[in-house]
Coordinates of C-alpha atoms and ligand atoms in Angstrom, one line a residue:
X1339 CA 172.0 83.4 81.8
X1340 CA 174.4 84.5 79.1
X1341 CA 171.5 84.8 76.7
X1342 CA 169.4 86.9 79.1
X1343 CA 172.4 89.2 79.7
X1344 CA 172.9 89.6 76.0
X1345 CA 169.3 90.5 75.4
X1346 CA 169.4 93.0 78.2
X1347 CA 172.7 94.4 76.8
X1348 CA 171.1 95.1 73.5
X1349 CA 168.1 96.6 75.1
X1350 CA 170.4 98.8 77.1
X1351 CA 172.2 100.0 74.0
X1352 CA 169.1 101.3 72.6
X1353 CA 167.8 102.7 75.8
X1354 CA 170.8 104.6 76.9
X1355 CA 172.2 105.9 73.7
X1356 CA 168.8 107.1 72.6
X1357 CA 169.7 106.0 69.1
X1358 CA 169.6 102.5 67.7
X1359 CA 173.0 100.9 68.3
X1360 CA 173.1 97.8 66.2
X1361 CA 172.9 94.6 68.2
X1362 CA 176.4 93.1 68.6
X1363 CA 176.5 89.7 67.1
X1364 CA 179.0 86.9 67.9
X1365 CA 180.7 85.7 64.8
X1366 CA 180.5 81.9 64.5
X1367 CA 183.9 80.4 65.4
X1368 CA 185.2 78.7 62.2
X1369 CA 188.7 78.8 63.3
X1370 CA 190.7 75.5 63.3
X1371 CA 191.2 74.4 66.9
X1372 CA 195.0 74.6 66.6
X1373 CA 195.5 77.5 64.3
X1374 CA 198.8 79.1 65.4
X1375 CA 199.0 82.1 67.6
X1376 CA 199.8 85.3 65.8
X1377 CA 203.0 87.0 67.0
X1378 CA 201.8 90.5 66.3
X1379 CA 198.4 92.2 66.0
X1380 CA 197.4 93.1 62.5
X1381 CA 197.3 96.8 63.3
X1382 CA 196.3 99.1 66.1
X1383 CA 193.0 99.7 67.9
X1384 CA 192.1 102.4 70.3
X1385 CA 188.8 102.8 72.3
X1386 CA 188.3 106.1 74.1
X1387 CA 185.5 108.2 75.4
X1388 CA 185.9 110.9 72.7
X1389 CA 186.3 110.5 68.9
X1390 CA 188.9 113.3 68.8
X1391 CA 191.1 111.6 71.4
X1392 CA 190.9 108.2 69.5
X1393 CA 191.8 110.1 66.3
X1394 CA 194.7 111.8 68.1
X1395 CA 196.1 108.4 69.1
X1396 CA 195.7 107.0 65.6
X1397 CA 197.4 110.1 64.2
X1398 CA 200.6 109.6 66.2
X1399 CA 200.6 105.9 65.4
X1400 CA 200.4 106.9 61.7
X1401 CA 203.4 109.2 62.3
X1402 CA 205.4 106.2 63.5
X1403 CA 204.5 106.2 67.2
X1404 CA 203.6 103.2 69.3
X1405 CA 200.9 102.5 71.8
X1406 CA 202.7 104.6 74.4
X1407 CA 202.9 107.6 72.2
X1408 CA 199.3 107.1 71.4
X1409 CA 198.5 106.9 75.1
X1410 CA 200.1 110.3 75.7
X1411 CA 198.2 111.8 72.7
X1412 CA 194.9 110.3 73.8
X1413 CA 195.3 111.3 77.5
X1414 CA 196.3 114.9 76.7
X1415 CA 193.5 115.2 74.1
X1416 CA 190.9 113.8 76.5
X1417 CA 192.0 116.5 78.9
X1418 CA 191.2 119.1 76.3
X1419 CA 187.9 117.7 75.0
X1420 CA 186.6 116.1 78.2
X1421 CA 187.5 118.7 80.9
X1422 CA 184.7 117.4 83.0
X1423 CA 186.5 114.1 83.3
X1424 CA 190.3 114.4 83.3
X1425 CA 193.1 116.7 82.3
X1426 CA 196.5 118.2 82.9
X1427 CA 195.3 119.4 86.3
X1428 CA 194.4 115.8 87.4
X1429 CA 195.9 112.4 88.0
X1430 CA 196.2 109.3 85.9
X1431 CA 197.0 105.6 86.2
X1432 CA 198.6 103.9 83.2
X1433 CA 199.0 100.1 82.9
X1434 CA 201.6 99.4 80.2
X1435 CA 202.7 96.2 78.5
X1436 CA 206.0 96.4 76.6
X1437 CA 206.1 93.9 73.8
X1438 CA 210.0 94.1 73.6
X1439 CA 210.5 92.9 77.2
X1440 CA 207.2 91.2 77.8
X1441 CA 206.9 93.2 81.0
X1442 CA 204.0 95.0 82.5
X1443 CA 204.4 98.2 84.4
X1444 CA 202.0 100.4 86.4
X1445 CA 202.7 104.2 86.1
X1446 CA 201.2 105.9 89.1
X1447 CA 200.7 109.6 88.1
X1448 CA 198.1 110.1 90.9
X1449 CA 197.9 113.5 92.7
X1450 CA 199.6 114.0 96.0
X1451 CA 198.6 116.0 99.1
X1452 CA 200.6 119.3 99.4
X1453 CA 203.2 119.5 102.2
X1454 CA 201.1 122.0 104.2
X1455 CA 198.0 119.7 104.3
X1456 CA 196.3 118.8 107.6
X1457 CA 193.0 117.1 108.2
X1458 CA 191.8 120.1 110.3
X1459 CA 191.8 122.3 107.1
X1460 CA 188.7 120.3 105.9
X1461 CA 186.6 120.7 109.1
X1462 CA 183.9 123.2 109.8
X1463 CA 183.6 125.2 113.0
X1464 CA 181.8 122.3 114.6
X1465 CA 184.6 119.8 113.8
X1466 CA 182.6 118.1 111.0
X1467 CA 183.9 117.3 107.6
X1468 CA 183.1 120.3 105.4
X1469 CA 182.3 118.8 102.0
X1470 CA 182.6 122.2 100.3
X1471 CA 186.3 122.3 101.3
X1472 CA 186.9 118.7 100.3
X1473 CA 185.3 119.1 96.9
X1474 CA 185.3 122.7 95.7
X1475 CA 188.3 125.1 95.1
X1476 CA 191.9 125.2 96.1
X1477 CA 191.8 123.1 99.2
X1478 CA 190.2 120.2 97.3
X1479 CA 193.0 120.0 94.8
X1480 CA 196.0 117.6 95.0
X1481 CA 199.3 118.3 93.2
X1482 CA 198.6 117.2 89.6
X1483 CA 200.3 114.1 88.4
X1484 CA 199.0 113.7 84.9
X1485 CA 201.6 115.9 83.1
X1486 CA 204.5 114.1 84.9
X1487 CA 202.9 110.8 83.7
X1488 CA 202.7 111.9 80.1
X1489 CA 206.3 113.2 80.1
X1490 CA 207.6 110.1 81.7
X1491 CA 205.9 107.7 79.3
X1492 CA 206.9 109.7 76.2
X1493 CA 210.5 109.8 77.4
X1494 CA 210.9 106.2 78.5
X1495 CA 208.5 104.2 76.3
X1496 CA 207.5 106.4 73.3
X1497 CA 209.1 106.4 69.9
X1498 CA 208.2 110.0 69.1
X1499 CA 209.0 113.1 71.1
X1500 CA 206.7 114.5 73.8
X1501 CA 206.2 117.4 71.5
X1502 CA 204.8 115.2 68.7
X1503 CA 202.6 113.3 71.2
X1504 CA 201.1 116.5 72.6
X1505 CA 200.7 118.2 69.2
X1506 CA 197.1 117.0 68.6
X1507 CA 195.9 118.2 72.1
X1508 CA 197.6 121.6 71.6
X1509 CA 196.0 122.1 68.2
X1510 CA 192.5 121.2 69.6
X1511 CA 193.0 123.5 72.6
X1512 CA 194.1 126.3 70.4
X1513 CA 191.6 125.9 67.5
X1514 CA 188.7 124.6 69.5
X1515 CA 186.2 121.7 69.1
X1516 CA 182.4 121.4 69.1
X1517 CA 180.8 121.4 72.5
X1518 CA 178.7 118.2 73.1
X1519 CA 175.7 117.6 75.4
X1520 CA 177.5 115.9 78.3
X1521 CA 179.9 118.9 78.7
X1522 CA 176.9 121.2 78.9
X1523 CA 174.8 119.1 81.3
X1524 CA 177.7 118.5 83.6
X1525 CA 178.6 122.2 83.6
X1526 CA 175.1 123.2 84.6
X1527 CA 175.4 120.8 87.5
X1528 CA 178.7 122.3 88.6
X1529 CA 178.3 125.9 87.5
X1530 CA 177.3 127.4 90.9
X1531 CA 180.6 126.4 92.2
X1532 CA 182.6 127.2 89.1
X1533 CA 181.2 130.8 89.0
X1534 CA 183.0 131.6 92.2
X1535 CA 186.3 132.1 90.3
X1536 CA 186.7 134.7 87.5
X1537 CA 189.5 132.6 85.9
X1538 CA 187.1 129.7 85.6
X1539 CA 184.3 131.9 84.2
X1540 CA 186.7 133.3 81.7
X1541 CA 187.2 129.8 80.3
X1542 CA 183.8 128.3 80.6
X1543 CA 181.6 131.3 80.0
X1544 CA 183.4 133.1 77.3
X1545 CA 181.4 136.1 76.3
X1546 CA 179.5 136.0 79.6
X1547 CA 177.3 132.9 79.0
X1548 CA 177.8 129.2 79.4
X1549 CA 178.8 127.1 76.4
X1550 CA 176.0 125.6 74.4
X1551 CA 176.0 122.4 72.3
X1552 CA 177.7 123.0 69.0
X1553 CA 179.7 126.1 70.1
X1554 CA 183.4 125.9 69.4
X1555 CA 185.3 125.7 72.7
X1556 CA 188.8 127.2 72.5
X1557 CA 191.2 127.1 75.4
X1558 CA 194.2 129.3 74.3
X1559 CA 195.8 129.4 77.8
X1560 CA 195.6 125.7 78.1
X1561 CA 197.2 125.4 74.7
X1562 CA 200.1 127.5 75.9
X1563 CA 200.5 125.4 79.1
X1564 CA 200.5 122.2 77.0
X1565 CA 203.1 123.9 74.7
X1566 CA 205.3 124.7 77.8
X1567 CA 205.1 121.0 78.7
X1568 CA 205.9 119.9 75.2
X1569 CA 208.9 122.3 75.0
X1570 CA 210.2 121.8 78.5
X1571 CA 209.2 118.3 79.5
X1572 CA 207.8 117.9 83.0
X1573 CA 209.8 121.0 84.1
X1574 CA 207.7 123.1 81.7
X1575 CA 204.8 122.4 84.0
X1576 CA 206.3 121.8 87.4
X1577 CA 208.9 124.6 87.4
X1578 CA 209.1 128.1 86.0
X1579 CA 206.2 130.3 84.8
X1580 CA 203.4 127.7 84.7
X1581 CA 204.3 126.5 88.2
X1582 CA 204.5 130.0 89.6
X1583 CA 201.1 130.9 88.2
X1584 CA 199.5 127.7 89.6
X1585 CA 200.9 128.2 93.0
X1586 CA 199.8 131.9 93.0
X1587 CA 196.3 131.0 91.9
X1588 CA 195.9 128.3 94.5
X1589 CA 197.2 130.4 97.3
X1590 CA 195.0 133.4 96.3
X1591 CA 191.9 131.3 96.6
X1592 CA 192.5 129.6 100.0
X1593 CA 195.0 126.9 99.3
X1594 CA 198.5 126.3 100.7
X1595 CA 200.8 125.2 98.0
X1596 CA 204.5 125.9 97.4
X1597 CA 206.7 125.7 94.4
X1598 CA 208.4 122.8 96.1
X1599 CA 205.1 120.9 96.1
X1600 CA 205.2 121.1 92.3
X1601 CA 208.9 120.6 91.6
X1602 CA 209.0 117.7 94.0
X1603 CA 206.2 115.7 92.3
X1604 CA 207.3 112.3 90.9
X1605 CA 205.5 109.5 89.1
X1606 CA 205.8 106.2 90.9
X1607 CA 206.5 103.0 89.0
X1608 CA 204.8 100.1 90.6
X1609 CA 204.5 96.4 90.0
X1610 CA 201.0 95.7 88.8
X1611 CA 198.7 93.4 90.8
X1612 CA 198.4 90.0 89.1
X1613 CA 196.3 86.9 89.7
X1614 CA 194.6 84.1 87.8
X1615 CA 190.9 83.6 87.1
X1616 CA 189.9 80.6 85.1
X1617 CA 192.2 80.6 82.0
X1618 CA 192.9 84.3 82.4
X1619 CA 196.1 86.0 83.7
X1620 CA 194.7 89.3 85.1
X1621 CA 197.0 92.3 85.3
X1622 CA 195.6 95.3 87.1
X1623 CA 196.0 98.3 89.4
X1624 CA 198.0 97.9 92.7
X1625 CA 197.6 100.4 95.6
X1626 CA 197.1 103.3 95.8
X1627 CA 194.3 101.8 93.8
X1628 CA 192.0 99.6 95.7
X1629 CA 190.9 98.0 92.4
X1630 CA 193.4 95.2 92.0
X1631 CA 193.2 94.0 95.6
X1632 CA 189.4 94.1 95.5
X1633 CA 189.2 92.3 92.1
X1634 CA 191.6 89.6 93.2
X1635 CA 189.4 89.1 96.3
X1636 CA 186.2 89.1 94.3
X1637 CA 187.4 86.7 91.6
X1638 CA 189.0 84.4 94.2
X1639 CA 185.7 84.1 95.9
X1640 CA 183.8 83.6 92.7
X1641 CA 186.2 81.1 91.1
X1642 CA 184.7 78.2 93.2
X1643 CA 181.3 78.5 91.5
X1644 CA 180.2 77.9 88.0
X1645 CA 178.4 81.1 87.4
X1646 CA 177.2 80.0 84.0
X1647 CA 175.4 77.0 85.5
X1648 CA 173.2 78.9 88.0
X1649 CA 170.1 81.0 87.4
X1650 CA 170.4 84.8 87.1
X1651 CA 169.2 85.6 90.6
X1652 CA 171.7 83.2 92.1
X1653 CA 174.5 84.5 89.9
X1654 CA 173.7 88.1 90.9
X1655 CA 173.4 87.0 94.6
X1656 CA 176.8 85.3 94.6
X1657 CA 178.5 88.2 92.8
X1658 CA 176.9 90.8 95.2
X1659 CA 178.0 88.8 98.3
X1660 CA 181.6 88.8 97.0
X1661 CA 181.3 92.6 96.3
X1662 CA 180.0 93.2 99.8
X1663 CA 183.0 91.5 101.4
X1664 CA 185.7 93.0 99.1
X1665 CA 184.4 96.6 99.7
X1666 CA 184.4 96.0 103.4
X1667 CA 188.1 95.3 103.2
X1668 CA 188.7 98.3 101.0
X1669 CA 187.3 100.5 103.8
X1670 CA 189.7 99.3 106.4
X1671 CA 193.0 98.3 105.0
X1672 CA 194.0 100.1 101.8
X1673 CA 195.9 103.3 101.2
X1674 CA 199.1 104.7 99.6
X1675 CA 201.7 101.9 99.9
X1676 CA 204.5 104.5 100.4
X1677 CA 202.8 105.5 103.6
X1678 CA 200.9 102.4 104.8
X1679 CA 203.5 99.7 105.1
X1680 CA 201.4 97.1 106.7
X1681 CA 198.6 96.5 104.2
X1682 CA 197.6 92.8 104.4
X1683 CA 197.6 92.4 100.6
X1684 CA 199.0 88.9 100.5
X1685 CA 196.3 87.8 102.9
X1686 CA 193.4 89.7 101.2
X1687 CA 194.3 88.3 97.8
X1688 CA 195.0 84.7 99.0
X1689 CA 192.8 81.8 98.0
X1690 CA 192.7 80.7 101.6
X1691 CA 191.1 84.0 102.6
X1692 CA 188.6 83.8 99.8
X1693 CA 187.7 80.2 100.9
X1694 CA 187.1 81.5 104.4
X1695 CA 184.9 84.3 103.1
X1696 CA 183.0 82.0 100.8
X1697 CA 182.0 79.8 103.7
X1698 CA 180.0 82.8 105.1
X1699 CA 177.9 83.1 102.0
X1700 CA 174.6 81.2 102.0
X1701 CA 173.4 80.0 98.6
X1702 CA 169.9 81.4 99.0
X1703 CA 170.2 84.3 101.5
X1704 CA 171.6 87.9 101.6
X1705 CA 174.2 88.5 104.3
X1706 CA 173.3 91.8 106.0
X1707 CA 176.4 94.1 105.9
X1708 CA 175.7 94.9 109.6
X1709 CA 176.4 91.3 110.5
X1710 CA 179.9 91.6 109.0
X1711 CA 182.4 93.3 111.2
X1712 CA 182.7 96.8 110.0
X1713 CA 181.3 100.8 108.6
X1714 CA 178.5 104.0 105.3
X1715 CA 176.2 105.6 101.7
X1716 CA 176.9 106.4 97.9
X1717 CA 176.3 108.8 95.1
X1718 CA 176.8 107.9 91.4
X1719 CA 179.7 109.5 89.7
X1720 CA 179.7 110.1 85.9
X1721 CA 183.1 111.6 85.3
X1722 CA 186.7 110.5 84.9
X1723 CA 187.6 108.6 81.7
X1724 CA 189.3 105.5 80.5
X1725 CA 191.0 104.4 77.2
X1726 CA 192.4 101.1 75.9
X1727 CA 195.0 100.6 73.2
X1728 CA 196.7 97.7 71.4
X1729 CA 199.3 98.5 68.8
X1730 CA 200.8 96.5 65.9
X1731 CA 203.9 95.7 67.9
X1732 CA 201.9 94.0 70.6
X1733 CA 202.2 96.8 73.1
X1734 CA 199.1 97.6 75.2
X1735 CA 198.0 100.4 77.4
X1736 CA 195.0 100.7 79.8
X1737 CA 194.7 104.1 81.3
X1738 CA 192.1 105.6 83.7
X1739 CA 192.4 109.4 84.1
X1740 CA 190.6 111.7 86.4
X1741 CA 190.0 115.2 87.9
X1742 CA 187.7 113.3 90.4
X1743 CA 184.1 114.6 90.4
X1744 CA 182.8 116.5 87.4
X1745 CA 185.0 119.4 86.4
X1746 CA 187.2 118.6 89.4
X1747 CA 187.5 121.4 92.0
X1748 CA 186.0 123.9 89.5
X1749 CA 189.0 126.1 89.9
X1750 CA 191.0 127.1 86.8
X1751 CA 194.4 128.4 87.8
X1752 CA 194.5 131.9 86.4
X1753 CA 196.7 132.4 83.4
X1754 CA 197.2 128.7 82.8
X1755 CA 193.9 127.2 81.6
X1756 CA 194.6 124.4 84.1
X1757 CA 191.4 123.1 85.7
X1758 CA 192.5 121.7 89.1
X1759 CA 191.2 118.3 90.4
X1760 CA 189.4 117.7 93.7
X1761 CA 191.1 114.4 94.4
X1762 CA 191.6 115.4 98.1
X1763 CA 188.1 114.1 98.7
X1764 CA 189.4 110.6 97.9
X1765 CA 191.2 110.7 101.2
X1766 CA 189.4 109.6 104.3
X1767 CA 189.5 113.3 105.4
X1768 CA 187.5 112.3 108.5
X1769 CA 187.6 108.7 109.7
X1770 CA 184.4 106.9 108.8
X1771 CA 182.7 109.8 107.1
X1772 CA 181.7 108.9 103.5
X1773 CA 183.2 110.8 100.6
X1774 CA 181.5 111.8 97.3
X1775 CA 181.2 108.2 96.4
X1776 CA 179.8 107.1 99.7
X1777 CA 183.0 105.2 100.6
X1778 CA 184.6 105.6 103.9
X1779 CA 188.1 105.0 105.2
X1780 CA 190.2 105.1 108.3
X1781 CA 193.9 105.4 109.1
X1782 CA 195.3 103.7 106.0
X1783 CA 193.7 106.4 103.9
X1784 CA 194.1 109.4 106.2
X1785 CA 195.5 112.6 104.7
X1786 CA 199.3 113.2 105.1
X1787 CA 201.7 115.5 103.3
X1788 CA 202.9 114.0 100.0
X1789 CA 200.5 111.0 100.2
X1790 CA 198.3 109.8 97.4
X1791 CA 194.6 109.3 98.1
X1792 CA 193.2 105.8 97.7
X1793 CA 191.6 105.3 94.3
X1794 CA 189.2 102.8 92.7
X1795 CA 190.6 103.3 89.2
X1796 CA 191.4 99.9 87.8
X1797 CA 192.9 99.8 84.3
X1798 CA 193.2 96.1 83.5
X1799 CA 194.6 93.5 81.1
X1800 CA 193.2 90.0 80.7
X1801 CA 195.5 87.6 79.0
X1802 CA 194.4 84.1 78.0
X1803 CA 196.1 81.6 75.7
X1804 CA 194.1 83.0 72.8
X1805 CA 193.3 86.6 73.7
X1806 CA 194.6 89.9 75.0
X1807 CA 191.9 92.1 76.4
X1808 CA 192.4 95.7 77.7
X1809 CA 189.6 97.3 79.6
X1810 CA 188.6 99.9 82.2
X1811 CA 186.0 102.6 83.1
X1812 CA 185.3 105.6 85.2
X1813 CA 182.6 105.5 87.9
X1814 CA 184.1 106.3 91.3
X1815 CA 183.6 103.5 93.7
X1816 CA 181.6 101.6 91.0
X1817 CA 184.7 101.2 88.9
X1818 CA 185.7 98.0 90.6
X1819 CA 182.3 96.3 90.2
X1820 CA 182.1 97.4 86.5
X1821 CA 185.5 95.9 85.8
X1822 CA 184.4 92.8 87.6
X1823 CA 181.3 92.5 85.4
X1824 CA 183.5 93.2 82.4
X1825 CA 185.9 90.4 83.3
X1826 CA 183.0 88.0 83.8
X1827 CA 181.6 89.1 80.4
X1828 CA 184.9 88.4 78.6
X1829 CA 185.1 85.1 80.5
X1830 CA 181.7 84.3 79.2
X1831 CA 183.0 84.8 75.6
X1832 CA 181.4 88.1 74.9
X1833 CA 182.9 90.6 72.4
X1834 CA 184.2 94.0 73.6
X1835 CA 181.1 95.8 72.3
X1836 CA 178.9 93.4 74.1
X1837 CA 180.9 93.7 77.3
X1838 CA 180.8 97.5 77.5
X1839 CA 177.1 97.5 76.9
X1840 CA 176.3 94.9 79.7
X1841 CA 173.8 96.1 82.2
X1842 CA 175.3 96.9 85.6
X1843 CA 174.6 96.2 89.2
X1844 CA 176.6 97.2 92.2
X1845 CA 177.0 96.7 95.9
X1846 CA 179.7 98.3 98.1
X1847 CA 179.1 96.9 101.6
X1848 CA 177.4 100.1 102.7
X1849 CA 174.8 101.2 101.9
X1850 CA 173.5 97.6 102.2
X1851 CA 171.6 97.5 98.9
X1852 CA 172.1 96.4 95.3
X1853 CA 171.9 99.4 93.0
X1854 CA 170.7 98.7 89.5
X1855 CA 170.8 100.5 86.2
X1856 CA 167.5 100.9 84.5
X1857 CA 166.4 97.5 83.1
X1858 CA 169.5 95.8 84.4
X1859 CA 167.5 92.8 85.8
X1860 CA 164.2 91.4 84.9
X1861 CA 161.3 91.8 87.4
X1862 CA 161.3 88.0 88.4
X1863 CA 165.0 88.2 89.1
X1864 CA 164.5 91.2 91.3
X1865 CA 161.6 89.4 93.1
X1866 CA 163.9 86.5 93.8
X1867 CA 166.6 88.7 95.2
X1868 CA 164.1 90.5 97.4
X1869 CA 163.0 87.1 98.7
X1870 CA 166.6 86.4 99.6
X1871 CA 166.6 89.5 101.8
X1872 CA 168.1 92.1 99.4
X1873 CA 167.2 95.8 99.3
X1874 CA 167.1 97.0 95.8
X1875 CA 168.1 100.5 94.8
X1876 CA 166.6 100.9 91.3
X1877 CA 168.4 103.9 89.8
X1878 CA 166.9 105.9 87.0
X1879 CA 170.4 106.7 85.6
X1880 CA 173.1 104.5 84.1
X1881 CA 176.7 104.7 85.2
X1882 CA 180.2 104.1 83.7
X1883 CA 181.9 104.7 80.4
X1884 CA 183.8 101.5 79.6
X1885 CA 186.3 101.3 76.8
X1886 CA 187.7 97.9 75.9
X1887 CA 189.8 96.4 73.1
X1888 CA 190.7 92.8 72.2
X1889 CA 193.3 91.1 70.2
X1890 CA 192.3 87.5 69.2
X1891 CA 195.6 85.8 68.6
X1892 CA 194.1 82.7 67.0
X1893 CA 192.2 84.6 64.4
X1894 CA 194.6 87.5 64.5
X1895 CA 191.8 90.1 64.6
X1896 CA 191.4 93.3 66.6
X1897 CA 188.1 94.5 67.9
X1898 CA 186.9 97.2 70.3
X1899 CA 183.9 98.4 72.3
X1900 CA 183.0 101.9 73.4
X1901 CA 180.3 102.3 76.0
X1902 CA 176.9 103.1 74.3
X1903 CA 176.0 105.2 77.4
X1904 CA 178.4 107.8 76.0
X1905 CA 177.5 108.8 72.4
X1906 CA 180.8 110.6 71.7
X1907 CA 183.2 107.7 72.3
X1908 CA 184.9 105.9 69.4
X1909 CA 186.7 102.7 68.6
X1910 CA 189.3 103.5 65.9
X1911 CA 191.6 101.1 64.0
X1912 CA 194.6 101.7 62.0
X1913 CA 194.4 99.2 59.3
X1914 CA 192.0 97.5 57.0
X1915 CA 190.9 93.8 57.2
X1916 CA 190.2 94.1 60.9
X1917 CA 186.9 93.1 62.4
X1918 CA 184.9 96.2 63.4
Ligands
DON3458 O1 190.3 107.7 92.0 C1 189.1 107.4 92.1 O2 188.7 106.4 92.5 C2 188.1 108.5 91.8 N1 188.7 109.8 92.0 C3 187.6 108.3 90.4 C4 186.4 109.2 90.1 C5 185.5 108.7 89.1 O3 185.7 107.7 88.5 C6 184.3 109.6 88.8 N2 183.6 109.0 87.8 N3 182.5 108.7 87.7

């Protein structure tokens, strides 16, 4: 199985990147079995979805910063160079490992619903969910959390000042950077909506026409807003002139925000979700992400089988059956833990529950989702972003950042350069009605003032006696199954570059079909799955943008992988004598 996955992964590299990406090779292990564990990594490694962001992180490390400073530099730079994916107007999850204390921390800088929110605001005249209101413009936006997250991390964990950490992003916003193909194609997908607002047009169609590949994209107002954050800390964004302009812009275009919504925004510090899988200690996202709970449930179910000993069709079948069951539970039980006090997390993540679910899985037959108690269809998302960092002190950061769907709500708040998210669509705005990712929800994820919408973003660490792995990806509801396949890939001994290139398959309970990337499975495997009762949804597009880094403590080497589906990503390292 491992061999066939590898072969497919290499084929995929070539296929999706369009250029020949050299086949990753596994270095033969010539390490003595009991070589001592290194206390510190031999340098720093960063994998992100844009080379300028990776370079920004390396720059602050070269200036004496640590992984946390680098995280602020990478996140803020991604917001400038990948506006389709994340930014100062969005929300972020940061998973931190502090080498000094040995502790892990989850910094929840997710957007919140404004105080004046009500579910009725998102309905049309017939009482149906109005997807335009949920996804486009002021009503779609939650109160941004990203800037508060950056300021908090710089202040509490960084070695440098917030000003130093934001300097690369500010310079790139001011001086510009070359527009790349994905920015242009995503813009053309979203431009009908974005053209509704003159302030958005002024940024994205300077000179009256859309940006083209190779143009220099400058965002002077965004540079000024970032500078206000750098100078004033969180207050530079959440109070004063920037806040007043944002509130005015939102309310002038159909929203209902107050200055208090902004000044009242706080990051939440949460205990990460942790559990064991084989020799790995997994550290990942707790609610309001559904990722950690789902991953624990998935891997608890899978842990009883030797996935390396079965044929590919059986492996995919067992993984898909676990996916089906975990996504069903996501639908019903999970939401913002500050609002939903009775989430049955201990039960959902218990081995006993996994044992019970496993009993319902036949070795040779698909379980129709309709036969499981329960819920609705999905679109592929290609936005949001993730980066992974390990530094020379042994700190690590996994961060997934988002404005939700491509270019968020499409609304730039006039005078600030801030492109606002459309994270409100991640709430179950109407019970049982699928959102942009085809996932549904009920009471636990209903919209309420000040509440955070349920997320799938799953920044993750995997720790074994020998290795530290940091990984994550965008992809909407597919994030969790991609991280699952990533964990299984590392467990199979693959390198980060091999893992990020792995072909992907996905099942999310409803729709009741396995979606496949192009060439993800061989024809005979698909035929076996069909014979087991599966419906196959063969997609003609890939999904995800995984960024992973690894510290091998036996060899004391660092390595990284950037998703070959995204040609502008980069793995950067700070020192020589590291494996590429
Ligand atoms: O928080 C979430 O789960 C979504 N807003 C993430 C969106 C996403 O990953 C889009 N990417 N393709």
